[in-house]
Amino acid sequence: MPTKGEKQKTMAKQKFVYMFEEGNEGQKELLGGKGANLAGMTALGLPVPPGFVVATTACVKYYDEGKKFDSNVEKEVFECVAKLEKKMGKKFGDASDPLLVAVRSGSRASMPGMMDTILNLGLNDVTVEGLAKKTNNPRFAYDCYRRFIQMFSSVVMDQDKHACERVIDEVKAKRGVKEDTDLTVEDLKEIIDRFKSDYKKDHPEGFPQDPKEQLIKSIEAVFRSWDNPRANTYRFMHNIPYNWGTAVNVQSMVFGNKGDTSGTGVAFSRNPSTGENKLYGEYLMNSQGEDVVAGIRTPHNIDQLEKENKKIYDEFASIAKKLEKHYKDMQDMEFTIEEGKLYMLQTRNGKRTATAALRVAVELVKEGLIDEKRAVSMIDPKQLDALLHPQFDKNALKEAKDIAKGLAASPGAAFGRICFTPEGAHEAWKKGEKVILVRVETTPEDIEGMVAAQGILTARGGMTSHAAVVARGMGRCCVAGCGQLIIDEKAKTCTINGKKYTEKDSISLDGSTGCIYDGCLKTEEAQLTGDFGTIMAWADKFRALKVRTNADTPKDTERAIELGAEGIGLTRTEHMFFESDRIGPMRQMIVAKTEEARRAALEKLLPMQRKDFIGIFTVLEHRPATIRFLDPPLHEFVPQDEAGVKNLAKDLGMTFEEMKATIDGLHESNPMMGHRGCRLAISYPEITEVQTRAIIEAAIEVKKTKGFDVVPEIMIPLIGEIKEFKFLKDVVVKTADEIIKNSDVKIKYMVGTMMEIPRACITADEVAKEAEFFSFGTNDLTQMTFGFSRDDAGKFLEDYYAKKIYEQDPFQTIDEIGVGELVKTAVVKGKAERKNIKIGVCGEHGGDPASVDFFHRAGLEYVSCSPFRVPIARLAAAQANIRNPRK
Ligand code: PEP
Ligand code: MG
């Protein structure tokens, strides 16, 4: 432990603000992604406008101190301002040649557009004149000033951002001009005066004229934007911890709006949609920063820059290659051209579609830039989901005629009812409806609606617009910049190519071609590319965890095997009884009053279940299969409405009243903790007997007819006490051994249990005396550990996220601290008792990459997940083993 004196010394040494040249690209935690890369590019000698970074630690301190700006941090900021002034030969607030800066957020993980940016900071009533004279361009100077007031008012002071736009529109209307660029110096002055007097109405002290005050207020605003609703939603979606905080980059301004030899753009070193190794991007001449990203004006393709200004294009292309080589990944870069000189404002690893991610990774290996391990590590496993998404059915497409076309911004196929507002989309999603969010353009405030929609259609904006970038990141289908779409947001209508649509109509979007269709088109499953197979094969080489699937039918099993499943980790046998021809005998069994009646019903179910197992074992060939006995509360199978009860009574020769009383008798106040799992079989062991027969007879049959050595793993659910397990194991063993003894082929089987109740985990050494395997049922284990119902938690968990009590859904990503501790305890105790005990997981967490990483570290043998998550789990398992290799 450091002494008090030492502590003070280290605290005194803590540094919060770094000039770009003081940092390096490895310091993402401290400087944020943008800051670290600006430092990295500076070190590479690239043309980066000088600046400094206020570290993430300063943001954390700001929040720790109750949102108060620390005086030491402030001191450091101004020390860096002084250094910057020296470098630039300009002074902050100088009346003749002012230093102007951009203030931008930049957290450890990139969160495009989620936080705030302020440009042209340092302008005031005096410096604007100095800038006008110095540049000999008054129009430019006043345009910068009006932009600055606009950004500062909305971002820093939370004023209504549309108020400023309305002022501009009014002045344009008065002058009879359409474009911002048509406004004269006098017009801009009028706009500035009106902005300032509107500002004064809310803030009597008036628009701040002191650049130092402007700067500190802006840095604080960026800190605050870390906690704005859209940043919180984005963090939640991407598991980015709240306590990371954001850094703030303060960079001297270069201007893309200085006239026709200036411009600004965004480009990727490879195509972010397809992965093709070709510069890809957009730019706009005579424009500033946000114009391109925000999608307000439709920009030009970067290829045109080659024709317009070959020298700049070549310089940029060579920087792009250099950066790729250096960062060993595809780059997403922002640049500005100021009077014919190129400046790099940002570089980061580019967000990309799943298809592009695979292609880029495979090609980087071929190009010798990275090795296979790195290729496997650079793909976000969750992104694979997008590859497995449906496309439109080829025949349906042949018959359909597109009504319009936009940019193919993010691939996949989607259909749904039109929704013009993010709120509307979110509401519809809550009701389980499929919707397409239709917007003029999206802004970060739309994030909830974008999450809720199947697809996103915008009238404006390019491939790097907010809608496109965010949709790609989410794997959501998106068609952007559709010129034939005209939206009347107020009336909630739009016309697409002249035809009117309302929120009652549905459309279909093809995010891979940009086509828009009337109505709902049939979709088909995705085709996987060759790159997918290459990456998966590499992943399989590196992983230690096996990956199984949760499947209840031969068809699901087949699909899962195609996707790389190595066996079944969970067959939920109750799922086999929902079909119309089975529900009858199942209900008969449930309402049976005597063992005899129950056995009669079970005899009808036996052949159906045996047939299912034969099908599954046949598809599996020699692969393992864990089959779980009946689990859910019985009332789920019986009708609750009067007509249904009447019908069932008639079918089973009972009176309505008798049947109603029987069904009412099944009612439980807390079914999740009621008569389910092994408790059912303890009351009615004949269920276990018959299910064992179905499994063992099926295994014998498959062995006889196909020669496959199936070793069924019979799994008893929801045990909390070893005696529960022992009681049922005895029934299984007696039944199974008898069948095997009377058969002419010999088969092996295992009996194990699910670990779903904390008591079972704590007593795992006892349980392992009898159980030959454990499978963690982390859905129930989470429910039972937290003590909240998995059916109802959704209703109140939102409040927990809003209040930051939980940062993620514990039913999606394992709670390592609590539930994880139980898992670890059970693994250690189980292995201590039975050295070779098989241990896996079959709860939903088995397909969640962060949870897979935990299960790897906890020493499990396999994870099991739904078929479509198998590739995700394979990749996540490889990444887990690359991060923490198993001995
Ligand atoms: C579990 O509880 O994690 C599990 C796999 O079982 P079920 O979801 O069927 O309760
Ligand atoms: Mg369960």
mmCIF file of N, CA, C and O in Angstrom, residues 123-125 145 148 152 156-157 196 199 203 205-211 213-215 217:
data_model
loop_
_atom_site.group_PDB
_atom_site.id
_atom_site.type_symbol
_atom_site.label_atom_id
_atom_site.label_comp_id
_atom_site.label_asym_id
_atom_site.label_seq_id
_atom_site.Cartn_x
_atom_site.Cartn_y
_atom_site.Cartn_z
ATOM 1 N N LEU A 123 -13.988 32.139 -32.109
ATOM 2 C CA LEU A 123 -14.540 33.310 -32.796
ATOM 3 C C LEU A 123 -15.405 34.119 -31.843
ATOM 4 O O LEU A 123 -16.099 33.563 -30.982
ATOM 5 N N ASN A 124 -15.322 35.423 -31.991
ATOM 6 C CA ASN A 124 -16.230 36.329 -31.276
ATOM 7 C C ASN A 124 -16.404 37.570 -32.152
ATOM 8 O O ASN A 124 -15.912 37.603 -33.295
ATOM 9 N N ASP A 125 -17.060 38.591 -31.610
ATOM 10 C CA ASP A 125 -17.375 39.753 -32.445
ATOM 11 C C ASP A 125 -16.112 40.434 -32.986
ATOM 12 O O ASP A 125 -16.141 41.042 -34.049
ATOM 13 N N TYR A 145 -18.468 31.969 -38.120
ATOM 14 C CA TYR A 145 -18.988 32.475 -36.838
ATOM 15 C C TYR A 145 -20.435 32.018 -36.624
ATOM 16 O O TYR A 145 -20.806 31.560 -35.557
ATOM 17 N N PHE A 148 -20.421 28.454 -35.650
ATOM 18 C CA PHE A 148 -19.955 28.274 -34.274
ATOM 19 C C PHE A 148 -21.079 28.608 -33.281
ATOM 20 O O PHE A 148 -21.355 27.828 -32.365
ATOM 21 N N PHE A 152 -22.517 25.928 -30.717
ATOM 22 C CA PHE A 152 -22.336 26.202 -29.288
ATOM 23 C C PHE A 152 -23.700 26.293 -28.595
ATOM 24 O O PHE A 152 -23.912 25.723 -27.526
ATOM 25 N N VAL A 156 -23.658 23.066 -26.493
ATOM 26 C CA VAL A 156 -23.171 23.428 -25.164
ATOM 27 C C VAL A 156 -24.311 23.937 -24.283
ATOM 28 O O VAL A 156 -24.398 23.605 -23.106
ATOM 29 N N MET A 157 -25.184 24.762 -24.881
ATOM 30 C CA MET A 157 -26.201 25.401 -24.045
ATOM 31 C C MET A 157 -27.578 24.747 -24.177
ATOM 32 O O MET A 157 -28.552 25.256 -23.618
ATOM 33 N N LYS A 196 -27.636 35.721 -31.687
ATOM 34 C CA LYS A 196 -27.145 36.227 -30.406
ATOM 35 C C LYS A 196 -28.283 36.788 -29.560
ATOM 36 O O LYS A 196 -28.308 36.611 -28.340
ATOM 37 N N TYR A 199 -30.115 33.956 -28.116
ATOM 38 C CA TYR A 199 -29.290 33.364 -27.057
ATOM 39 C C TYR A 199 -29.465 34.158 -25.767
ATOM 40 O O TYR A 199 -29.638 33.608 -24.682
ATOM 41 N N HIS A 203 -30.083 33.362 -21.927
ATOM 42 C CA HIS A 203 -28.872 33.536 -21.122
ATOM 43 C C HIS A 203 -28.521 35.010 -21.125
ATOM 44 O O HIS A 203 -27.785 35.485 -22.008
ATOM 45 N N GLU A 205 -26.483 36.867 -19.827
ATOM 46 C CA GLU A 205 -25.084 37.319 -19.901
ATOM 47 C C GLU A 205 -24.614 37.417 -21.365
ATOM 48 O O GLU A 205 -23.562 37.996 -21.642
ATOM 49 N N GLY A 206 -25.364 36.885 -22.282
ATOM 50 C CA GLY A 206 -25.038 37.002 -23.702
ATOM 51 C C GLY A 206 -24.057 35.938 -24.169
ATOM 52 O O GLY A 206 -23.475 35.195 -23.360
ATOM 53 N N PHE A 207 -23.878 35.862 -25.503
ATOM 54 C CA PHE A 207 -23.006 34.838 -26.069
ATOM 55 C C PHE A 207 -21.559 35.075 -25.606
ATOM 56 O O PHE A 207 -21.042 36.173 -25.747
ATOM 57 N N PRO A 208 -20.904 34.034 -25.041
ATOM 58 C CA PRO A 208 -19.580 34.259 -24.456
ATOM 59 C C PRO A 208 -18.563 34.733 -25.493
ATOM 60 O O PRO A 208 -18.416 34.119 -26.543
ATOM 61 N N GLN A 209 -17.874 35.816 -25.152
ATOM 62 C CA GLN A 209 -16.893 36.392 -26.064
ATOM 63 C C GLN A 209 -15.476 35.928 -25.738
ATOM 64 O O GLN A 209 -14.582 36.061 -26.562
ATOM 65 N N ASP A 210 -15.298 35.385 -24.534
ATOM 66 C CA ASP A 210 -13.956 34.963 -24.126
ATOM 67 C C ASP A 210 -13.681 33.542 -24.619
ATOM 68 O O ASP A 210 -14.328 32.582 -24.181
ATOM 69 N N PRO A 211 -12.712 33.369 -25.519
ATOM 70 C CA PRO A 211 -12.465 32.023 -26.063
ATOM 71 C C PRO A 211 -12.139 30.996 -24.987
ATOM 72 O O PRO A 211 -12.445 29.816 -25.150
ATOM 73 N N GLU A 213 -13.426 30.832 -22.005
ATOM 74 C CA GLU A 213 -14.712 30.392 -21.450
ATOM 75 C C GLU A 213 -15.418 29.470 -22.454
ATOM 76 O O GLU A 213 -15.964 28.422 -22.097
ATOM 77 N N GLN A 214 -15.347 29.857 -23.725
ATOM 78 C CA GLN A 214 -15.961 29.011 -24.774
ATOM 79 C C GLN A 214 -15.368 27.600 -24.723
ATOM 80 O O GLN A 214 -16.078 26.600 -24.811
ATOM 81 N N LEU A 215 -14.038 27.560 -24.540
ATOM 82 C CA LEU A 215 -13.353 26.271 -24.593
ATOM 83 C C LEU A 215 -13.734 25.384 -23.402
ATOM 84 O O LEU A 215 -14.096 24.215 -23.586
ATOM 85 N N LYS A 217 -16.309 25.545 -21.465
ATOM 86 C CA LYS A 217 -17.729 25.165 -21.549
ATOM 87 C C LYS A 217 -17.918 24.063 -22.583
ATOM 88 O O LYS A 217 -18.730 23.146 -22.397
#
